[in-house]
């Protein structure tokens, strides 16, 4: 009877996740409940996990195949990924309500990439990415409310409401770039500056599988290798460039090998620990003066390419569902933490509640904060320029730039 009660209670606590407990290797429902009702002091302080071996290109040795995760780290990663997931779902909602307009590319599904990368570098290192930038804006230190307010075009947005989805910036984060692939040479330029000024800093230069076929990427590889720049080229392979699958677009889908003379690793981008360990490995390579490294993160986006793409004309609903149920990055971390006594279902649920509250408050701010005044429309174009006239969308309207 007691067992039955515990099982029923467990189902209530876990919701749909209860079904997952039947999977091989999952802990029983009864033991989950015991974990859920323990004091925080009873949790394990760390656990060691086997992680997927990376495929290597021009390397004798690769990143480790085990990773230690402390309870503190796990809770932090969980909260961060969940915040990004909820922020993206809220953006989807605000878009459908026509409160967010224009271009908007969501990052849900890919959370383990930006959170795993950030966990392996220093805040003084540099990050540049394409237009799917919300997650990076957050991991680089921008508050959710500033990101959502940027999306709604409000004064309190991280680019003062004038950049929108594709143009967010933070300290040591260079956007947010709308021209496919164009951020890659810029990233190499940032890495050149790190080297030129003799700083122990590196640049993570991100691009998609679609961008990976561009000519400028290969020109950049050449210069970065020639000058041994501390740059990690990171291809987030989410299997599609807009509606085109990688198989239809690329003669070789081994993106980690496409730097030819640049060493490369292929990484499970749905596992935050794999991403973290691989990035630490690549960062050490760059910092030791050996030049660039290429990393392919195998990942998946749940939403369509942009808000005008329902995302199901070039892939099946079943495919999306399968990734969600078998390799969701948040579920993977959650299961690891719960099954190894680093946390409990109950504790993680508490985090979910806090995250939802933060997102709601941020959305409230993003929908009530005023829009930037018209007379400031031309400001903040250049940092140090004296005032000059900026032509508006109508040729008769001129704005003054005042820096
Ligand atoms: C130079 C250029 N060509 C085309 C486009 C239109 N475009 C926007 S996104 C995109 C696909 C990019 O796919 P991928 O690099 O895989 O990034 P993902 O959307 O998957 O994150 C294209 C062709 C553009 N913005 N810039
Ligand atoms: Mg892609």
Coordinates of C-alpha atoms and ligand atoms in Angstrom, one line a residue:
X1 CA 0.0 0.0 0.0
X2 CA 2.8 2.4 1.0
X3 CA 4.6 1.6 -2.3
X4 CA 1.4 2.3 -4.3
X5 CA 1.0 5.7 -2.5
X6 CA 4.6 6.6 -3.1
X7 CA 4.3 5.7 -6.8
X8 CA 1.1 7.8 -7.1
X9 CA 2.8 10.7 -5.4
X10 CA 5.7 10.4 -7.6
X11 CA 3.5 10.6 -10.7
X12 CA 1.9 13.7 -9.4
X13 CA 5.3 15.3 -8.8
X14 CA 6.8 14.3 -12.1
X15 CA 3.9 14.7 -14.5
X16 CA 4.7 13.4 -18.0
X17 CA 8.3 12.5 -16.9
X18 CA 6.9 9.6 -14.9
X19 CA 6.6 7.6 -18.1
X20 CA 10.3 8.1 -18.7
X21 CA 11.2 6.2 -15.5
X22 CA 10.4 3.0 -17.3
X23 CA 13.4 3.5 -19.5
X24 CA 16.5 1.3 -19.0
X25 CA 18.8 2.8 -16.5
X26 CA 16.2 5.2 -15.1
X27 CA 15.8 5.0 -11.3
X28 CA 12.5 3.6 -10.0
X29 CA 9.6 5.9 -9.1
X30 CA 9.9 5.0 -5.5
X31 CA 13.5 6.0 -5.2
X32 CA 12.8 9.2 -7.0
X33 CA 10.3 10.1 -4.3
X34 CA 12.8 9.4 -1.6
X35 CA 15.3 11.7 -3.4
X36 CA 12.5 14.3 -3.7
X37 CA 11.8 14.4 -0.1
X38 CA 15.4 14.6 1.2
X39 CA 17.0 17.6 2.7
X40 CA 19.3 19.6 0.4
X41 CA 22.2 18.6 2.7
X42 CA 21.7 15.0 1.7
X43 CA 22.4 15.5 -2.0
X44 CA 25.7 14.3 -3.5
X45 CA 28.1 17.2 -4.0
X46 CA 29.3 15.9 -7.4
X47 CA 29.1 12.9 -9.8
X48 CA 31.1 11.6 -12.7
X49 CA 29.5 10.9 -16.0
X50 CA 30.5 9.0 -19.1
X51 CA 30.1 11.3 -22.1
X52 CA 30.1 10.6 -25.8
X53 CA 33.6 10.4 -27.4
X54 CA 34.2 13.2 -29.9
X55 CA 35.1 12.4 -33.5
X56 CA 38.6 13.9 -34.2
X57 CA 40.2 15.4 -37.2
X58 CA 44.0 15.9 -37.3
X59 CA 44.3 15.3 -33.6
X60 CA 45.9 12.4 -31.7
X61 CA 43.9 13.0 -28.6
X62 CA 40.6 14.6 -28.0
X63 CA 38.5 15.8 -25.1
X64 CA 37.9 13.4 -22.1
X65 CA 35.2 10.8 -22.2
X66 CA 34.1 11.4 -18.6
X67 CA 33.1 14.7 -16.9
X68 CA 32.6 15.7 -13.3
X69 CA 29.5 17.7 -12.6
X70 CA 29.1 19.4 -9.2
X71 CA 25.7 19.9 -7.8
X72 CA 26.2 23.7 -7.9
X73 CA 27.2 23.6 -11.6
X74 CA 24.3 21.3 -12.4
X75 CA 21.7 23.6 -10.8
X76 CA 23.2 26.6 -12.5
X77 CA 23.2 24.9 -15.9
X78 CA 19.7 23.7 -15.4
X79 CA 18.4 27.1 -14.4
X80 CA 20.2 28.8 -17.3
X81 CA 18.9 26.4 -20.0
X82 CA 15.4 26.5 -18.6
X83 CA 15.5 30.3 -18.6
X84 CA 16.5 30.4 -22.2
X85 CA 13.8 27.8 -23.1
X86 CA 11.1 29.8 -21.3
X87 CA 12.3 33.1 -22.7
X88 CA 12.1 31.7 -26.3
X89 CA 8.6 30.3 -25.7
X90 CA 7.5 33.6 -24.3
X91 CA 8.9 35.3 -27.4
X92 CA 6.9 33.0 -29.6
X93 CA 3.8 33.9 -27.7
X94 CA 4.5 37.7 -27.9
X95 CA 5.2 37.3 -31.6
X96 CA 1.9 35.6 -32.2
X97 CA 0.2 38.4 -30.3
X98 CA 2.0 40.8 -32.7
X99 CA 3.8 42.5 -29.9
X100 CA 7.1 41.4 -31.3
X101 CA 7.4 42.2 -35.0
X102 CA 10.0 41.7 -37.8
X103 CA 12.7 39.1 -37.9
X104 CA 12.9 36.7 -34.9
X105 CA 14.8 33.4 -34.8
X106 CA 14.4 31.2 -31.7
X107 CA 17.0 29.1 -30.0
X108 CA 15.0 26.5 -28.1
X109 CA 16.5 23.0 -28.6
X110 CA 20.0 24.4 -28.9
X111 CA 20.4 25.5 -25.2
X112 CA 23.2 23.1 -24.3
X113 CA 25.4 24.8 -26.9
X114 CA 25.5 28.4 -25.5
X115 CA 25.4 27.3 -21.9
X116 CA 28.1 24.6 -22.4
X117 CA 30.4 27.0 -24.2
X118 CA 30.0 29.7 -21.6
X119 CA 30.8 27.2 -18.8
X120 CA 34.2 26.5 -20.4
X121 CA 35.5 30.1 -21.1
X122 CA 36.2 33.2 -19.1
X123 CA 34.0 36.3 -19.1
X124 CA 36.9 38.2 -20.6
X125 CA 36.9 35.9 -23.7
X126 CA 34.9 36.9 -26.7
X127 CA 31.8 35.5 -28.4
X128 CA 30.3 36.4 -31.8
X129 CA 27.4 34.7 -33.5
X130 CA 24.8 34.9 -36.2
X131 CA 21.2 36.1 -35.9
X132 CA 20.0 33.2 -33.6
X133 CA 21.4 35.2 -30.8
X134 CA 19.0 35.4 -27.8
X135 CA 20.7 32.5 -25.9
X136 CA 24.1 34.0 -26.2
X137 CA 22.9 37.5 -25.2
X138 CA 21.7 35.8 -22.0
X139 CA 24.7 33.7 -21.2
X140 CA 27.0 36.7 -21.8
X141 CA 25.2 38.5 -19.0
X142 CA 22.1 40.3 -20.4
X143 CA 19.0 40.1 -18.3
X144 CA 15.9 38.5 -19.7
X145 CA 13.9 41.7 -19.3
X146 CA 16.5 43.6 -21.5
X147 CA 16.3 40.8 -24.1
X148 CA 12.5 40.7 -24.3
X149 CA 12.4 44.6 -24.2
X150 CA 14.8 44.6 -27.2
X151 CA 12.5 42.2 -29.0
X152 CA 9.5 44.4 -28.3
X153 CA 11.5 47.5 -29.4
X154 CA 11.4 49.3 -26.0
X155 CA 13.8 51.8 -24.5
X156 CA 15.0 49.4 -21.8
X157 CA 16.1 46.8 -24.4
X158 CA 19.8 45.8 -24.5
X159 CA 20.3 47.8 -27.7
X160 CA 17.9 50.5 -26.5
X161 CA 15.1 49.0 -28.6
X162 CA 16.8 49.8 -31.9
X163 CA 18.4 46.5 -32.7
X164 CA 15.7 43.8 -32.3
X165 CA 16.2 40.1 -32.4
X166 CA 19.3 40.0 -34.6
X167 CA 21.2 42.8 -33.1
X168 CA 21.9 42.2 -29.4
X169 CA 25.2 43.0 -27.8
X170 CA 26.8 42.6 -24.4
X171 CA 30.2 42.9 -22.8
X172 CA 32.6 40.8 -24.9
X173 CA 29.6 39.7 -27.1
X174 CA 29.5 41.2 -30.6
X175 CA 26.0 40.1 -31.7
X176 CA 23.7 39.2 -33.3
X177 CA 24.6 39.4 -37.1
X178 CA 22.1 39.2 -39.9
X179 CA 24.3 38.6 -42.9
X180 CA 24.9 34.8 -43.1
X181 CA 28.5 34.0 -42.4
X182 CA 29.7 37.6 -42.2
X183 CA 30.4 37.3 -38.5
X184 CA 33.1 34.7 -39.1
X185 CA 35.8 37.0 -40.5
X186 CA 34.9 39.5 -37.7
X187 CA 35.5 36.7 -35.2
X188 CA 38.9 36.1 -36.6
X189 CA 39.5 39.8 -36.4
X190 CA 38.7 39.8 -32.7
X191 CA 41.0 36.8 -32.2
X192 CA 43.7 38.8 -34.1
X193 CA 43.2 41.7 -31.6
X194 CA 43.6 39.2 -28.7
X195 CA 46.9 38.0 -30.1
X196 CA 48.1 41.5 -31.2
X197 CA 47.5 42.9 -27.7
X198 CA 49.1 39.9 -26.1
X199 CA 46.0 39.1 -24.0
X200 CA 45.3 35.6 -22.8
X201 CA 41.9 35.8 -24.5
X202 CA 40.2 33.7 -27.2
X203 CA 37.2 34.3 -29.5
X204 CA 34.4 31.8 -30.0
X205 CA 33.2 32.4 -33.6
X206 CA 29.8 30.8 -34.2
X207 CA 28.0 30.0 -37.5
X208 CA 25.4 27.6 -38.8
X209 CA 25.6 24.6 -41.1
X210 CA 24.2 26.8 -43.8
X211 CA 26.8 29.5 -43.4
X212 CA 29.5 26.7 -43.4
X213 CA 29.4 26.5 -47.2
X214 CA 30.3 30.1 -47.8
X215 CA 33.5 31.3 -49.4
X216 CA 34.4 33.8 -46.8
X217 CA 34.5 31.0 -44.1
X218 CA 37.3 29.3 -46.0
X219 CA 39.2 32.6 -46.5
X220 CA 39.0 33.1 -42.8
X221 CA 40.2 29.6 -42.0
X222 CA 43.3 30.3 -44.1
X223 CA 44.2 33.5 -42.3
X224 CA 43.4 32.2 -38.9
X225 CA 45.6 29.1 -39.4
X226 CA 48.4 31.1 -41.1
X227 CA 48.5 33.6 -38.2
X228 CA 47.8 31.0 -35.5
X229 CA 44.9 33.1 -34.2
X230 CA 43.2 32.1 -30.9
X231 CA 39.9 31.4 -32.5
X232 CA 37.5 28.5 -32.0
X233 CA 35.3 28.2 -35.1
X234 CA 32.1 26.6 -34.0
X235 CA 29.6 25.3 -36.4
X236 CA 26.2 24.8 -34.8
X237 CA 24.9 22.0 -37.0
X238 CA 21.2 22.0 -36.4
X239 CA 20.6 20.0 -39.6
X240 CA 18.9 22.8 -41.6
X241 CA 19.7 26.1 -43.2
X242 CA 16.2 27.7 -43.4
X243 CA 14.3 24.8 -45.1
X244 CA 17.3 23.0 -46.6
X245 CA 18.7 20.0 -44.9
X246 CA 22.5 19.6 -44.6
X247 CA 22.4 16.6 -47.0
X248 CA 20.9 18.8 -49.7
X249 CA 23.3 21.7 -49.2
X250 CA 26.8 20.3 -48.4
X251 CA 29.1 18.0 -50.4
X252 CA 30.5 17.0 -47.0
X253 CA 28.5 17.2 -43.8
X254 CA 31.6 16.4 -41.7
X255 CA 31.8 20.1 -40.7
X256 CA 34.5 19.4 -38.2
X257 CA 36.8 18.3 -41.0
X258 CA 36.1 21.2 -43.3
X259 CA 38.9 23.4 -42.0
X260 CA 41.2 20.9 -43.8
X261 CA 44.5 21.9 -42.1
X262 CA 42.7 23.1 -39.0
X263 CA 42.2 20.4 -36.3
X264 CA 38.6 19.7 -35.6
X265 CA 36.2 17.8 -33.2
X266 CA 32.6 16.7 -33.6
X267 CA 30.7 17.1 -30.4
X268 CA 27.3 16.0 -29.1
X269 CA 25.7 19.5 -28.9
X270 CA 22.7 18.2 -27.0
X271 CA 24.8 17.2 -24.0
X272 CA 26.0 20.2 -22.0
X273 CA 28.8 18.2 -20.5
X274 CA 30.2 17.2 -23.9
X275 CA 30.0 20.8 -25.1
X276 CA 31.8 22.1 -21.9
X277 CA 34.6 19.5 -22.0
X278 CA 35.2 19.9 -25.8
X279 CA 35.3 23.7 -25.4
X280 CA 37.8 23.5 -22.5
X281 CA 39.9 21.3 -24.7
X282 CA 39.7 23.6 -27.7
X283 CA 40.3 26.7 -25.6
X284 CA 43.4 25.2 -24.1
X285 CA 44.7 24.5 -27.6
X286 CA 44.1 28.1 -28.7
X287 CA 45.5 29.6 -25.5
X288 CA 48.7 27.6 -25.8
X289 CA 49.5 29.3 -29.1
X290 CA 48.7 26.4 -31.4
X291 CA 46.3 28.4 -33.5
X292 CA 42.6 27.9 -34.3
X293 CA 40.4 24.8 -33.8
X294 CA 37.1 23.8 -35.4
X295 CA 34.2 22.4 -33.4
X296 CA 31.0 21.0 -34.9
X297 CA 28.2 20.9 -32.4
X298 CA 25.5 18.5 -33.5
X299 CA 22.2 20.1 -32.3
X300 CA 18.6 20.7 -33.3
X301 CA 16.2 23.6 -33.4
X302 CA 12.6 22.9 -32.3
X303 CA 11.1 26.0 -33.9
X304 CA 11.1 26.8 -37.6
X305 CA 13.9 28.9 -39.0
X306 CA 12.1 32.1 -38.2
X307 CA 8.6 33.0 -37.1
X308 CA 7.2 32.9 -40.7
X309 CA 8.3 29.2 -40.9
X310 CA 6.1 26.7 -39.2
X311 CA 9.1 24.3 -39.6
X312 CA 7.3 21.2 -40.8
X313 CA 7.3 21.5 -44.6
X314 CA 10.9 20.2 -44.9
X315 CA 10.9 17.8 -41.9
X316 CA 8.3 15.7 -40.2
X317 CA 6.6 16.4 -36.9
X318 CA 7.8 12.9 -35.9
X319 CA 11.4 13.9 -36.4
X320 CA 11.0 16.9 -34.1
X321 CA 9.1 14.7 -31.6
X322 CA 11.8 12.1 -31.6
X323 CA 14.6 14.6 -30.8
X324 CA 12.4 16.1 -28.1
X325 CA 11.8 12.8 -26.5
X326 CA 15.2 11.2 -26.9
X327 CA 17.8 13.9 -26.7
X328 CA 16.4 17.1 -25.2
X329 CA 19.3 18.9 -23.5
X330 CA 17.3 19.9 -20.5
X331 CA 15.7 16.5 -19.9
X332 CA 19.2 14.9 -20.3
X333 CA 20.7 17.1 -17.5
X334 CA 17.6 16.7 -15.3
X335 CA 17.7 12.9 -15.5
X336 CA 21.4 12.9 -14.8
X337 CA 21.0 15.1 -11.7
X338 CA 18.0 13.3 -10.3
X339 CA 19.3 9.8 -11.0
X340 CA 22.6 10.5 -9.3
X341 CA 21.3 12.3 -6.3
X342 CA 22.6 15.7 -7.3
X343 CA 19.1 17.1 -7.1
X344 CA 15.5 16.0 -6.9
X345 CA 12.5 16.4 -9.1
X346 CA 10.9 18.6 -6.5
X347 CA 13.9 20.9 -6.3
X348 CA 14.1 21.3 -10.1
X349 CA 10.4 22.0 -10.2
X350 CA 11.0 24.8 -7.7
X351 CA 13.5 26.3 -10.1
X352 CA 11.0 26.0 -12.9
X353 CA 8.5 28.0 -10.9
X354 CA 11.1 30.7 -10.2
X355 CA 12.1 30.8 -13.9
X356 CA 8.5 31.2 -15.0
X357 CA 8.0 34.0 -12.6
X358 CA 11.2 35.8 -13.8
X359 CA 10.0 35.4 -17.4
X360 CA 6.5 36.7 -16.6
X361 CA 8.0 39.8 -14.9
X362 CA 10.4 40.4 -17.8
X363 CA 7.5 40.2 -20.3
X364 CA 5.5 42.6 -18.2
X365 CA 8.4 45.0 -18.4
X366 CA 8.9 44.4 -22.1
X367 CA 5.3 45.2 -22.8
X368 CA 5.0 48.3 -20.6
X369 CA 8.3 50.0 -21.0
X370 CA 8.1 53.0 -23.5
X371 CA 9.4 52.9 -27.0
X372 CA 12.5 55.0 -27.6
X373 CA 11.6 58.6 -28.5
X374 CA 11.7 59.5 -32.2
X375 CA 14.4 62.1 -31.8
X376 CA 16.8 59.5 -30.5
X377 CA 16.3 57.2 -33.5
X378 CA 19.6 58.4 -35.1
X379 CA 21.7 58.1 -31.9
X380 CA 24.2 55.5 -31.0
X381 CA 25.3 54.7 -34.5
X382 CA 29.0 55.5 -33.9
X383 CA 30.6 55.7 -30.5
X384 CA 32.8 58.8 -30.9
X385 CA 31.4 60.7 -33.9
X386 CA 30.3 64.3 -33.6
X387 CA 26.6 64.9 -34.4
X388 CA 25.6 64.3 -38.0
X389 CA 22.4 64.0 -39.9
X390 CA 20.8 60.6 -40.5
X391 CA 18.3 60.0 -43.2
X392 CA 15.1 58.5 -42.0
X393 CA 12.9 56.0 -43.8
X394 CA 11.2 59.0 -45.4
X395 CA 13.6 61.2 -47.3
X396 CA 12.1 64.3 -45.7
X397 CA 12.8 63.2 -42.2
X398 CA 16.2 63.8 -40.9
X399 CA 17.5 62.8 -37.4
X400 CA 20.5 64.1 -35.6
X401 CA 23.0 61.6 -34.3
X402 CA 24.4 62.7 -30.9
X403 CA 26.4 59.5 -30.1
Ligands
LIG1 C1 24.5 36.5 -47.2 C2 23.1 36.0 -46.9 N1 22.5 35.1 -47.7 C3 21.3 34.6 -47.4 C4 20.6 35.1 -46.3 C5 19.2 34.5 -46.0 N2 19.3 33.5 -44.9 C6 19.0 33.9 -43.6 S1 19.3 32.6 -42.6 C7 19.8 31.5 -43.8 C8 20.2 30.1 -43.5 C9 21.3 29.9 -42.6 O1 21.3 28.7 -42.0 P1 22.3 28.2 -40.9 O2 23.6 28.9 -41.1 O3 22.3 26.7 -40.8 O4 21.8 28.9 -39.5 P2 20.5 28.4 -38.6 O5 19.3 29.3 -39.1 O6 20.3 27.0 -38.8 O7 20.8 28.8 -37.2 C10 19.7 32.2 -45.1 C11 20.1 31.6 -46.3 C12 21.2 36.0 -45.4 N3 20.7 36.5 -44.3 N4 22.5 36.5 -45.8
LIG2 MG1 21.4 25.4 -39.5

